C-alpha positions as a printed NumPy array, in Angstrom:
array([[  0.   ,   0.   ,   0.   ],
       [  1.427,   3.396,  -0.995],
       [  0.712,   6.801,   0.536],
       [ -2.256,   7.442,  -1.771],
       [ -3.882,   4.173,  -0.678],
       [ -3.746,   4.833,   3.063],
       [ -7.305,   4.994,   4.374],
       [ -7.89 ,   8.049,   6.602],
       [ -9.595,   6.964,   9.845],
       [-10.505,   9.165,  12.793],
       [-12.858,   6.808,  14.658],
       [-12.602,   3.118,  15.479],
       [-15.569,   1.172,  16.782],
       [-14.856,  -1.908,  18.897],
       [-13.5  ,  -4.447,  16.445],
       [-15.28 ,  -7.76 ,  15.987],
       [-12.52 , -10.238,  15.295],
       [-12.779, -13.925,  14.422],
       [-11.361, -16.431,  16.866],
       [ -8.474, -17.148,  14.49 ],
       [ -6.989, -13.65 ,  14.897],
       [ -4.159, -13.558,  17.44 ],
       [ -2.463, -10.225,  16.663],
       [ -3.845,  -6.692,  16.353],
       [ -1.842,  -3.656,  15.213],
       [ -3.094,  -0.077,  14.803],
       [ -0.494,   2.394,  13.519],
       [ -0.867,   6.077,  12.758],
       [  0.687,   7.184,   9.465],
       [  2.025,  10.674,   8.859],
       [  3.823,  13.397,  10.764],
       [  3.019,  13.652,  14.452],
       [  0.555,  11.685,  16.552],
       [ -2.72 ,  10.756,  14.883],
       [ -5.947,  11.538,  16.753],
       [ -8.396,   8.641,  16.825],
       [-11.594,   8.187,  18.825],
       [-12.599,   4.765,  20.088],
       [-16.305,   3.992,  20.509],
       [-18.177,   0.832,  21.55 ],
       [-20.268,  -1.271,  19.199],
       [-23.452,   0.101,  20.749],
       [-22.958,   3.867,  20.412],
       [-26.148,   4.499,  22.38 ],
       [-24.517,   3.034,  25.464],
       [-20.946,   4.285,  25.38 ],
       [-20.165,   3.9  ,  29.079],
       [-16.517,   3.914,  30.138],
       [-15.623,   0.36 ,  29.142],
       [-14.566,   0.447,  25.504],
       [-12.733,  -2.72 ,  24.494],
       [-10.619,  -2.318,  21.4  ],
       [-11.647,  -5.778,  20.155],
       [-14.042,  -8.592,  21.087],
       [-14.879, -12.031,  19.768],
       [-16.973, -11.732,  16.608],
       [-19.018, -14.829,  17.459],
       [-19.803, -13.913,  21.054],
       [-18.911, -10.466,  22.389],
       [-19.181, -11.818,  25.928],
       [-16.454, -14.351,  25.238],
       [-12.779, -13.405,  25.405],
       [-11.006, -12.994,  22.107],
       [ -8.008, -15.064,  21.046],
       [ -5.789, -11.995,  20.604],
       [ -2.434, -12.336,  22.363],
       [ -0.52 ,  -9.387,  20.839],
       [ -1.69 ,  -5.764,  20.6  ],
       [  0.409,  -2.956,  19.12 ],
       [ -0.579,   0.722,  19.083],
       [  1.889,   3.151,  17.53 ],
       [  1.893,   6.861,  16.601],
       [ -1.631,   7.349,  17.988],
       [ -2.566,   9.993,  20.554],
       [ -3.831,   7.913,  23.487],
       [ -3.281,  10.549,  26.2  ],
       [ -7.015,  11.136,  26.835],
       [ -8.225,   7.644,  26.07 ],
       [ -6.081,   6.097,  28.79 ],
       [ -7.649,   8.443,  31.365],
       [-11.321,   7.896,  30.505],
       [-11.533,   4.312,  29.307],
       [-11.53 ,   0.96 ,  31.068],
       [-11.011,  -2.672,  30.104],
       [ -9.5  ,  -1.556,  26.802],
       [ -7.312,  -4.566,  25.998],
       [ -8.3  ,  -8.229,  25.633],
       [ -7.583, -10.139,  28.829],
       [ -5.671, -12.687,  26.739],
       [ -2.986, -10.141,  25.801],
       [  0.568, -11.424,  26.279],
       [  2.49 ,  -8.862,  24.192],
       [  1.457,  -5.225,  24.603],
       [  3.054,  -2.288,  22.784],
       [  2.039,   1.368,  23.121],
       [  4.854,   3.13 ,  21.314],
       [  4.844,   6.897,  20.712],
       [  1.299,   7.352,  21.972],
       [  1.749,  10.586,  23.963],
       [  1.432,   8.757,  27.278],
       [  2.023,  10.745,  30.474],
       [ -0.11 ,   8.835,  32.977],
       [ -2.908,   6.27 ,  33.074],
       [ -6.422,   6.125,  34.463],
       [ -7.195,   3.573,  37.151],
       [ -9.301,   1.291,  34.942],
       [ -7.458,   1.415,  31.636],
       [ -5.513,  -1.825,  32.145],
       [ -8.23 ,  -3.632,  34.085],
       [ -8.549,  -7.259,  33.055],
       [ -4.892,  -7.724,  32.146],
       [ -3.123, -10.431,  34.13 ],
       [ -0.842, -12.27 ,  31.722],
       [  1.178,  -9.59 ,  29.882],
       [  4.749, -10.86 ,  29.455],
       [  6.119,  -8.266,  26.998],
       [  5.374,  -4.604,  27.765],
       [  6.596,  -1.765,  25.527],
       [  5.897,   1.844,  26.593],
       [  8.792,   3.302,  24.567],
       [  8.905,   6.84 ,  23.106],
       [  6.318,   8.379,  25.435],
       [  6.383,  10.992,  28.225],
       [  6.162,   8.781,  31.295],
       [  7.842,  10.103,  34.436],
       [  7.085,   6.853,  36.29 ],
       [  7.516,   3.259,  35.118],
       [  3.88 ,   2.245,  35.835],
       [  5.076,  -1.303,  36.381],
       [  5.996,  -2.719,  39.734],
       [  4.726,  -1.654,  43.143],
       [  6.218,   0.923,  45.484],
       [  4.436,  -0.379,  48.581],
       [  5.086,  -4.095,  48.664],
       [  7.861,  -6.348,  47.49 ],
       [  5.178,  -8.638,  46.131],
       [  3.791,  -7.521,  42.774],
       [  0.101,  -6.617,  42.889],
       [ -0.385,  -4.722,  39.604],
       [ -1.748,  -5.891,  36.261],
       [  1.806,  -6.414,  35.034],
       [  3.031,  -9.008,  37.525],
       [  3.808, -11.479,  34.727],
       [  5.971,  -9.044,  32.726],
       [  9.306, -10.531,  31.676],
       [ 10.444,  -7.884,  29.173],
       [  9.902,  -4.178,  29.873],
       [ 10.78 ,  -1.387,  27.422],
       [ 10.668,   2.18 ,  28.777],
       [ 13.098,   3.642,  26.235],
       [ 12.632,   7.302,  25.337],
       [ 10.533,   8.517,  28.274],
       [ 10.98 ,  11.129,  31.037],
       [ 12.327,   9.024,  33.896],
       [ 14.766,  11.018,  36.043],
       [ 16.013,   8.291,  38.372],
       [ 16.435,   4.571,  38.209],
       [ 12.969,   2.894,  38.388],
       [ 13.841,   0.454,  41.172],
       [ 10.213,  -0.576,  41.623],
       [ 10.32 ,  -2.585,  38.405],
       [ 12.233,  -5.27 ,  40.273],
       [  9.042,  -6.068,  42.155],
       [  8.108,  -7.816,  38.911],
       [  9.119, -11.296,  39.941],
       [  9.759, -12.602,  36.416],
       [ 11.512,  -9.549,  34.933],
       [ 14.467, -10.68 ,  32.802],
       [ 15.   ,  -7.825,  30.314],
       [ 14.86 ,  -4.068,  30.937],
       [ 15.356,  -1.29 ,  28.362],
       [ 15.433,   2.307,  29.653],
       [ 17.715,   4.227,  27.284],
       [ 17.106,   7.857,  26.298],
       [ 15.529,   8.999,  29.553],
       [ 16.469,  11.962,  31.758],
       [ 18.433,  10.228,  34.491],
       [ 20.14 ,  12.698,  36.8  ],
       [ 21.688,  10.096,  39.061],
       [ 22.684,   6.458,  38.906],
       [ 22.566,   5.768,  42.638],
       [ 21.231,   2.306,  43.476],
       [ 21.245,   0.03 ,  46.487],
       [ 23.181,  -3.209,  46.504],
       [ 19.984,  -5.224,  46.141],
       [ 18.937,  -3.215,  43.081],
       [ 22.424,  -3.519,  41.584],
       [ 22.324,  -7.28 ,  42.082],
       [ 18.927,  -7.381,  40.378],
       [ 20.309,  -5.421,  37.423],
       [ 23.279,  -7.781,  37.167],
       [ 20.961, -10.79 ,  37.153],
       [ 18.953,  -9.515,  34.176],
       [ 19.353, -11.392,  30.927],
       [ 19.495,  -8.105,  29.003],
       [ 19.7  ,  -4.475,  30.077],
       [ 20.131,  -1.16 ,  28.253],
       [ 20.276,   2.364,  29.619],
       [ 22.201,   5.574,  29.194],
       [ 25.472,   5.947,  31.026],
       [ 26.457,   8.5  ,  33.668],
       [ 28.504,  11.484,  32.527],
       [ 32.246,  11.384,  33.05 ],
       [ 31.778,  14.183,  35.577],
       [ 29.365,  12.134,  37.694],
       [ 30.478,  11.529,  41.276],
       [ 29.806,   8.708,  43.712],
       [ 30.618,  10.174,  47.123],
       [ 28.26 ,   7.913,  49.082],
       [ 29.089,   4.646,  47.414],
       [ 31.266,   2.728,  44.993],
       [ 31.187,   2.654,  41.2  ],
       [ 30.33 ,  -0.805,  39.904],
       [ 29.47 ,  -1.98 ,  36.39 ],
       [ 26.725,  -4.257,  35.148],
       [ 25.814,  -4.78 ,  31.505],
       [ 28.502,  -2.231,  30.559],
       [ 26.831,   0.55 ,  32.584],
       [ 28.325,   2.099,  35.73 ],
       [ 26.197,   2.495,  38.852],
       [ 26.932,   4.212,  42.13 ],
       [ 26.187,   1.416,  44.589],
       [ 25.37 ,   3.107,  47.877],
       [ 27.263,   2.103,  50.995],
       [ 24.094,   1.837,  53.08 ],
       [ 22.553,  -1.107,  51.262],
       [ 20.185,  -2.476,  53.889],
       [ 16.571,  -2.579,  52.79 ],
       [ 14.424,  -0.692,  55.289],
       [ 11.677,  -3.275,  55.415],
       [ 14.064,  -6.091,  56.218],
       [ 16.506,  -4.322,  58.525],
       [ 15.583,  -6.411,  61.546],
       [ 15.721,  -9.764,  59.813],
       [ 18.858,  -8.739,  57.94 ],
       [ 20.579,  -7.893,  61.225],
       [ 19.764, -11.305,  62.617],
       [ 21.051, -12.994,  59.499],
       [ 24.239, -10.932,  59.539],
       [ 24.799, -11.73 ,  63.206],
       [ 24.362, -15.412,  62.535],
       [ 26.747, -15.252,  59.579],
       [ 29.313, -13.361,  61.65 ],
       [ 29.183, -15.928,  64.457],
       [ 29.526, -18.762,  61.977],
       [ 32.438, -17.039,  60.253],
       [ 34.276, -16.551,  63.553],
       [ 33.763, -20.203,  64.455],
       [ 35.109, -21.326,  61.084],
       [ 38.118, -19.013,  61.409],
       [ 38.959, -20.423,  64.854],
       [ 38.776, -23.994,  63.555],
       [ 40.947, -23.122,  60.565],
       [ 43.493, -21.443,  62.826],
       [ 43.738, -24.548,  65.014],
       [ 44.173, -26.754,  61.942],
       [ 46.81 , -24.399,  60.558],
       [ 48.847, -24.438,  63.787],
       [ 48.613, -28.216,  63.99 ],
       [ 49.789, -28.668,  60.396],
       [ 52.491, -26.035,  60.832],
       [ 53.961, -27.933,  63.762],
       [ 53.483, -31.54 ,  62.726],
       [ 53.055, -31.672,  58.934],
       [ 55.305, -28.954,  57.526],
       [ 56.572, -30.971,  54.499],
       [ 53.016, -31.775,  53.423],
       [ 52.043, -28.134,  53.925],
       [ 54.881, -26.994,  51.673],
       [ 53.756, -29.376,  48.955],
       [ 50.185, -28.085,  49.288],
       [ 51.414, -24.502,  49.145],
       [ 53.349, -25.183,  45.976],
       [ 50.369, -26.865,  44.366],
       [ 47.981, -24.112,  45.45 ],
       [ 50.312, -21.438,  44.152],
       [ 50.383, -23.035,  40.726],
       [ 46.572, -23.328,  40.719],
       [ 46.058, -19.731,  41.837],
       [ 48.197, -18.402,  39.02 ],
       [ 46.708, -20.615,  36.371],
       [ 44.85 , -17.726,  34.818],
       [ 48.082, -15.739,  34.649],
       [ 50.472, -18.527,  33.648],
       [ 49.791, -20.941,  30.832],
       [ 52.226, -23.423,  32.365],
       [ 55.453, -23.271,  34.335],
       [ 57.597, -22.919,  31.185],
       [ 55.889, -19.833,  29.711],
       [ 56.191, -16.214,  30.621],
       [ 53.409, -14.448,  32.473],
       [ 50.637, -12.593,  30.674],
       [ 50.936,  -8.84 ,  31.207],
       [ 49.124,  -8.203,  34.489],
       [ 48.259,  -4.669,  33.385],
       [ 45.979,  -6.156,  30.736],
       [ 44.237,  -8.505,  33.147],
       [ 43.872,  -5.753,  35.748],
       [ 42.575,  -3.182,  33.273],
       [ 39.357,  -1.736,  34.794],
       [ 37.541,  -2.424,  31.522],
       [ 38.398,  -6.125,  31.739],
       [ 37.687,  -6.317,  35.469],
       [ 34.272,  -4.632,  35.298],
       [ 33.155,  -6.615,  32.251],
       [ 34.3  , -10.037,  33.423],
       [ 31.499, -12.587,  33.733],
       [ 31.614, -16.063,  35.217],
       [ 32.873, -18.683,  32.796],
       [ 30.696, -21.35 ,  34.409],
       [ 27.589, -19.534,  33.159],
       [ 28.623, -19.952,  29.504],
       [ 27.25 , -22.815,  27.434],
       [ 29.288, -23.419,  24.29 ],
       [ 27.503, -24.531,  21.113],
       [ 28.709, -25.277,  17.604],
       [ 31.437, -23.403,  15.758],
       [ 29.886, -21.004,  13.244],
       [ 32.943, -19.121,  11.98 ],
       [ 36.632, -19.852,  11.561],
       [ 39.296, -17.228,  10.995],
       [ 43.041, -17.17 ,  10.798],
       [ 43.357, -16.411,  14.493],
       [ 40.032, -17.141,  16.142],
       [ 36.875, -19.224,  16.247],
       [ 33.307, -18.085,  16.884],
       [ 30.74 , -20.357,  18.514],
       [ 27.067, -20.105,  19.244],
       [ 26.362, -20.242,  22.946],
       [ 24.155, -19.299,  25.828],
       [ 24.685, -16.964,  28.758],
       [ 22.065, -16.789,  31.508],
       [ 19.324, -17.882,  29.13 ],
       [ 20.336, -15.507,  26.336],
       [ 21.653, -16.771,  23.023],
       [ 25.095, -15.307,  22.406],
       [ 28.167, -15.572,  20.202],
       [ 31.42 , -16.624,  21.868],
       [ 34.765, -15.786,  20.288],
       [ 37.898, -17.7  ,  21.269],
       [ 41.498, -17.997,  20.137],
       [ 42.172, -20.99 ,  17.897],
       [ 43.313, -23.996,  19.99 ],
       [ 46.666, -24.184,  18.21 ],
       [ 47.315, -20.544,  19.202],
       [ 45.613, -20.419,  22.618],
       [ 48.874, -21.269,  24.394],
       [ 50.706, -18.297,  22.897],
       [ 50.971, -15.462,  25.409],
       [ 51.25 , -12.838,  22.663],
       [ 47.965, -14.078,  21.137],
       [ 46.249, -13.877,  24.519],
       [ 47.528, -10.355,  25.103],
       [ 46.406,  -9.272,  21.643],
       [ 42.961, -10.774,  22.245],
       [ 42.717,  -8.963,  25.591],
       [ 43.467,  -5.68 ,  23.805],
       [ 40.741,  -6.441,  21.275],
       [ 38.276,  -7.193,  24.07 ],
       [ 39.204,  -3.95 ,  25.834],
       [ 38.312,  -2.036,  22.669],
       [ 35.098,  -4.006,  22.084],
       [ 33.937,  -3.281,  25.62 ],
       [ 34.016,   0.509,  25.249],
       [ 32.193,   0.658,  21.907],
       [ 28.467,   1.131,  22.355],
       [ 26.236,   1.915,  19.393],
       [ 23.138,   0.361,  17.751],
       [ 25.225,  -0.423,  14.65 ],
       [ 28.055,  -2.099,  16.564],
       [ 27.656,  -5.716,  17.674],
       [ 26.871,  -5.553,  21.392],
       [ 29.624,  -6.667,  23.745],
       [ 28.265,  -8.641,  26.708],
       [ 31.349,  -9.655,  28.649],
       [ 34.677, -11.453,  28.899],
       [ 35.116, -14.798,  30.625],
       [ 37.748, -17.397,  31.368],
       [ 38.525, -20.145,  33.844],
       [ 41.944, -20.601,  32.281],
       [ 43.427, -18.066,  29.897],
       [ 43.584, -20.764,  27.24 ],
       [ 39.787, -20.5  ,  27.318],
       [ 39.644, -16.696,  27.111],
       [ 36.238, -15.833,  25.615],
       [ 34.637, -12.653,  24.297],
       [ 30.848, -12.848,  24.585],
       [ 28.723, -10.756,  22.21 ],
       [ 25.169, -10.64 ,  20.992],
       [ 24.178, -13.336,  18.518],
       [ 23.309, -12.125,  15.018],
       [ 20.807, -14.555,  13.548],
       [ 21.548, -14.185,   9.842],
       [ 25.334, -14.351,  10.084],
       [ 27.698, -12.271,   7.98 ],
       [ 26.759, -10.122,   5.005],
       [ 28.963, -12.126,   2.632],
       [ 27.001, -15.309,   3.329],
       [ 23.631, -13.544,   3.15 ],
       [ 24.427, -11.975,  -0.234],
       [ 25.595, -15.324,  -1.59 ],
       [ 22.62 , -17.275,  -0.213],
       [ 19.96 , -14.972,  -1.623],
       [ 21.773, -14.827,  -4.959],
       [ 21.918, -18.636,  -5.172],
       [ 18.188, -18.821,  -4.446],
       [ 17.536, -16.622,  -7.459],
       [ 16.132, -13.803,  -5.327],
       [ 19.039, -11.436,  -4.607],
       [ 18.492,  -8.635,  -2.137],
       [ 17.192,  -5.442,  -3.732],
       [ 18.608,  -1.989,  -3.197],
       [ 15.229,  -0.511,  -2.316],
       [ 14.252,  -3.049,   0.319],
       [ 17.463,  -4.183,   1.967],
       [ 20.754,  -3.055,   0.444],
       [ 20.319,   0.696,   0.934],
       [ 19.433,   0.335,   4.647],
       [ 22.381,  -2.033,   5.118],
       [ 24.73 ,   0.529,   3.549],
       [ 23.305,   3.223,   5.832],
       [ 23.802,   1.019,   8.894],
       [ 27.447,   0.372,   8.016],
       [ 28.056,   4.079,   7.411],
       [ 26.471,   4.896,  10.775],
       [ 28.826,   2.434,  12.467],
       [ 31.851,   4.003,  10.769],
       [ 30.666,   7.494,  11.657],
       [ 30.493,   6.434,  15.295],
       [ 33.965,   4.854,  15.254],
       [ 35.536,   7.843,  13.538],
       [ 33.926,  10.264,  16.007],
       [ 35.63 ,   8.688,  19.018],
       [ 38.55 ,  10.323,  20.812],
       [ 40.95 ,   8.993,  19.783],
       [ 39.4  ,   7.899,  16.512],
       [ 38.889,   4.187,  16.011],
       [ 39.983,   2.9  ,  12.598],
       [ 38.458,  -0.46 ,  11.771],
       [ 41.072,  -1.419,   9.152],
       [ 39.291,  -4.615,   8.15 ],
       [ 36.001,  -3.457,   6.674],
       [ 34.518,  -6.118,   4.393],
       [ 31.306,  -8.104,   4.099],
       [ 32.583, -10.906,   6.35 ],
       [ 32.829,  -8.415,   9.21 ],
       [ 29.305,  -7.065,   8.803],
       [ 26.731,  -9.146,  10.678],
       [ 22.964,  -9.166,  10.19 ],
       [ 20.147,  -9.867,  12.624],
       [ 16.843, -11.566,  11.858],
       [ 15.501,  -8.305,  10.355],
       [ 18.565,  -7.944,   8.083],
       [ 19.75 ,  -4.953,  10.091],
       [ 23.523,  -4.593,   9.883],
       [ 26.061,  -4.249,  12.674],
       [ 29.831,  -3.968,  12.444],
       [ 32.053,  -6.546,  14.133],
       [ 35.673,  -7.71 ,  14.472],
       [ 37.803,  -4.933,  15.911],
       [ 40.712,  -7.045,  16.915],
       [ 43.4  ,  -9.372,  15.766],
       [ 43.326,  -8.783,  12.009],
       [ 42.956,  -5.024,  12.541],
       [ 46.027,  -4.922,  14.739],
       [ 48.037,  -6.904,  12.261],
       [ 47.448,  -4.703,   9.259],
       [ 50.565,  -2.691,   9.941],
       [ 52.767,  -5.736,   9.344],
       [ 50.729,  -7.323,   6.564],
       [ 50.734,  -4.554,   3.987],
       [ 53.022,  -6.683,   1.82 ],
       [ 49.873,  -8.686,   1.081],
       [ 50.315, -12.265,   2.129],
       [ 46.755, -12.476,   3.406],
       [ 44.914, -13.29 ,   0.158],
       [ 41.431, -12.337,  -0.9  ],
       [ 40.207, -12.451,   2.69 ],
       [ 41.867,  -9.109,   3.397],
       [ 43.955,  -7.573,   0.654],
       [ 41.401,  -6.422,  -1.926],
       [ 39.759,  -4.034,   0.544],
       [ 42.945,  -2.195,   1.496],
       [ 43.379,   1.475,   0.604],
       [ 46.19 ,   2.535,  -1.798],
       [ 48.017,   4.571,   0.85 ],
       [ 48.414,   1.461,   2.996],
       [ 49.608,  -0.597,   0.037],
       [ 52.422,   1.84 ,  -0.698],
       [ 53.422,   2.146,   2.953],
       [ 52.236,   5.669,   3.662],
       [ 50.732,   6.858,   6.917],
       [ 46.977,   6.489,   6.962],
       [ 43.979,   7.521,   9.035],
       [ 40.236,   6.849,   9.193],
       [ 39.92 ,   7.658,   5.484],
       [ 41.407,   4.229,   4.769],
       [ 38.134,   2.813,   6.117],
       [ 36.245,   4.978,   3.624],
       [ 38.139,   3.385,   0.734],
       [ 37.287,  -0.062,   2.101],
       [ 33.673,   1.094,   2.318],
       [ 33.766,   1.856,  -1.407],
       [ 35.002,  -1.672,  -2.134],
       [ 32.287,  -3.037,   0.141],
       [ 29.676,  -1.158,  -1.919],
       [ 30.858,  -3.181,  -4.918],
       [ 30.346,  -6.399,  -2.944],
       [ 26.847,  -5.375,  -1.927],
       [ 25.91 ,  -4.286,  -5.447],
       [ 27.265,  -7.333,  -7.317],
       [ 26.631,  -9.925,  -4.579],
       [ 30.184, -11.058,  -5.234],
       [ 33.81 , -10.552,  -4.241],
       [ 35.758,  -7.613,  -5.695],
       [ 38.037,  -8.355,  -8.668],
       [ 37.94 , -12.161,  -8.393],
       [ 34.3  , -12.807,  -9.179],
       [ 31.826, -14.123, -11.745],
       [ 32.644, -11.251, -14.101],
       [ 36.179, -12.618, -14.418],
       [ 35.648, -16.399, -14.227],
       [ 38.609, -17.483, -16.333],
       [ 41.316, -15.304, -14.853],
       [ 44.064, -17.158, -12.932],
       [ 43.924, -16.597,  -9.185],
       [ 47.232, -16.886,  -7.41 ],
       [ 49.644, -14.762,  -5.43 ],
       [ 51.211, -13.358,  -8.594],
       [ 47.848, -12.283, -10.008],
       [ 46.822, -10.874,  -6.644],
       [ 50.003,  -8.81 ,  -6.466],
       [ 49.345,  -7.491,  -9.986],
       [ 45.843,  -6.362,  -9.007],
       [ 47.106,  -4.692,  -5.843],
       [ 49.814,  -2.895,  -7.805],
       [ 47.118,  -1.44 , -10.055],
       [ 44.984,  -0.534,  -7.028],
       [ 47.924,   1.278,  -5.422],
       [ 48.464,   3.24 ,  -8.641],
       [ 44.769,   4.098,  -8.945],
       [ 44.501,   2.187, -12.243],
       [ 41.753,  -0.264, -11.291],
       [ 38.549,  -0.27 ,  -9.29 ],
       [ 36.076,  -3.004,  -8.349],
       [ 33.122,  -3.64 , -10.65 ],
       [ 29.557,  -2.414, -10.248],
       [ 26.432,  -3.72 , -11.96 ],
       [ 24.53 ,  -1.886, -14.679],
       [ 21.551,  -1.687, -12.307],
       [ 23.423,  -0.034,  -9.46 ],
       [ 21.577,   3.129,  -8.324],
       [ 23.231,   6.379,  -9.385],
       [ 23.453,   7.596,  -5.787],
       [ 25.429,   4.494,  -4.805],
       [ 27.742,   4.837,  -7.806],
       [ 28.388,   8.46 ,  -6.843],
       [ 29.193,   7.503,  -3.257],
       [ 31.454,   4.661,  -4.407],
       [ 33.293,   6.938,  -6.83 ],
       [ 34.01 ,   9.399,  -4.03 ],
       [ 35.078,   6.695,  -1.577],
       [ 37.451,   5.051,  -4.073],
       [ 39.44 ,   8.201,  -4.806],
       [ 43.153,   7.42 ,  -4.671],
       [ 43.926,  10.569,  -2.696],
       [ 42.469,  10.193,   0.822],
       [ 41.744,  13.929,   0.92 ],
       [ 39.221,  13.47 ,  -1.88 ],
       [ 37.118,  10.961,   0.043],
       [ 34.028,  11.889,   2.062],
       [ 33.737,  11.367,   5.784],
       [ 31.511,   8.648,   7.178],
       [ 29.184,  11.31 ,   8.586],
       [ 28.78 ,  12.81 ,   5.107],
       [ 27.943,   9.386,   3.69 ],
       [ 25.315,   8.94 ,   6.399],
       [ 23.73 ,  12.281,   5.494],
       [ 23.526,  11.433,   1.795],
       [ 22.175,   7.932,   2.432],
       [ 19.512,   9.302,   4.751],
       [ 18.492,  11.83 ,   2.103],
       [ 18.316,   9.032,  -0.443],
       [ 16.352,   6.568,   1.688],
       [ 14.12 ,   9.07 ,   3.496],
       [ 13.486,  11.894,   1.   ],
       [ 10.37 ,  13.017,   2.885],
       [ 12.518,  13.948,   5.867],
       [ 14.699,  16.052,   3.614],
       [ 11.745,  17.822,   2.011],
       [ 10.209,  18.63 ,   5.371],
       [ 13.486,  19.961,   6.701],
       [ 14.317,  23.63 ,   6.768],
       [ 17.707,  22.645,   5.36 ],
       [ 16.201,  21.42 ,   2.115],
       [ 18.58 ,  19.964,  -0.443],
       [ 17.321,  20.036,  -4.025],
       [ 17.53 ,  17.038,  -6.333],
       [ 20.064,  18.91 ,  -8.465],
       [ 22.178,  19.559,  -5.389],
       [ 21.936,  15.914,  -4.393],
       [ 22.977,  14.756,  -7.842],
       [ 26.116,  16.861,  -7.711],
       [ 26.861,  16.446,  -4.04 ],
       [ 29.738,  14.03 ,  -4.666],
       [ 31.421,  15.945,  -7.481],
       [ 35.155,  16.475,  -7.057],
       [ 35.931,  20.164,  -7.394],
       [ 39.013,  21.74 ,  -8.937],
       [ 40.544,  22.027,  -5.468],
       [ 40.214,  18.231,  -5.167],
       [ 37.886,  18.469,  -2.182],
       [ 34.426,  16.944,  -1.951],
       [ 31.918,  19.665,  -1.266],
       [ 28.805,  18.824,   0.761]])
């Protein structure tokens, strides 16, 4: 359905739905919130109870609907004056961008089984889930497992949500938090969540009454006075009991120690030697190898992001590289990806140190277009593991190939253009860091896709750090054909080398094939000599990767700018993002006060006489 086919609706009467319908979605189309009135089937008896939908066969019977989604609709008055609005069978409830500030007492009456609750992009100053009076949930949302309060007006951490006994995922980014002070019990509840997202405290934030601790890559000021008021008496008794027990154990251990010291010294020395070797097992690979740099292991980023290795469940290997392996896995009920060093290299201290440096970088990168880092784990440094989110569709290279082989390659309009935008957004984020982060290994294998074919950038480690010593090109097609000319000829380079690689990647996305060695050149020999010849031409600016005859003009213009031999003639990632957004979302551009005409857009990538790209 296009814009001219959208049916304008300003009133919705209670919907009569057949028993086979399980999902209901009402979305406002256009700029701003859409005003819609809801009325009952019998307009003569409006009352206050206005269900959005009932069973078509028997209005007195509950419907079979389990998922309701309302989006971009002004519900601010409806929620105050209406009761029993949603089917009691609702499990998944979304009210996104509905102008919500508060709710009337009866609006959610009848709901008891909601497991997924999304109130994102509203104006809520309170979470409206959980209970501030009792530790036992008594609201309509007691069954909620996943709660999304992203983009609201919360000013402090909504601790009451942890009165939801089954809560396992909490999303509260883009709120107005002014402090990140939490009690120990709340911090422990946050740590136990399967997934958590929120903004982070400013660098200037202080924690004078507590200690900074990290959970899910977010710092919290855990207050020193952590006793819960309601349980202070019982807690004191428990603490007293624990203290007495601890003293008793210490006395027994002291007696045993003295006895062994006096009568079994040789055995004690053997135990000490054995214990010492065990205690350093995460620092030493064995007694013949040098120690891993303690500064890396003690780095605050590593320490605060370390998770318990025993909670990891390793699955099958899904990716093999020159230096590492990636497995599917599970961490606290969440499906994850687990990256490890190859077994034949896991005993090499230098490999472990390099992997630790990669993990340290991964842990500080936080962006929707960067694969989410979850934590680092090991029981023995040979088993050092980086845990990240799992991307269902795998890497872009495999996705392009699979859809091409099926005879239904991805189209630019539906999937490729958004993927390009996502990659550019990731680069823009990396290049905006201080200091700037240069990926140095941008190619389709390092772009991962989720179940919605949304792209995220990955692999910031081993291969990236090795580029400086591999510019003589012994790495083959897996790396070399994406490298910028300035690197090939041994010049200094900066983030603009990533932009050149981005141009090569555009060729991959457009042709669904590798650059240079592909179906357009099926009979050409492919060896180290031929590879060196191609790279020599790339370094001299004499050859570029192919593009299809159906490649959109905007993409060709971007690619031409990115593949300029002189780095100064290439656009920035932020400029690419701006052009891609104008291309994909022209309505935003037309409604903007900074309107860019089609003629301007067509010439936006032209290289001027001064050899600078003008935007």
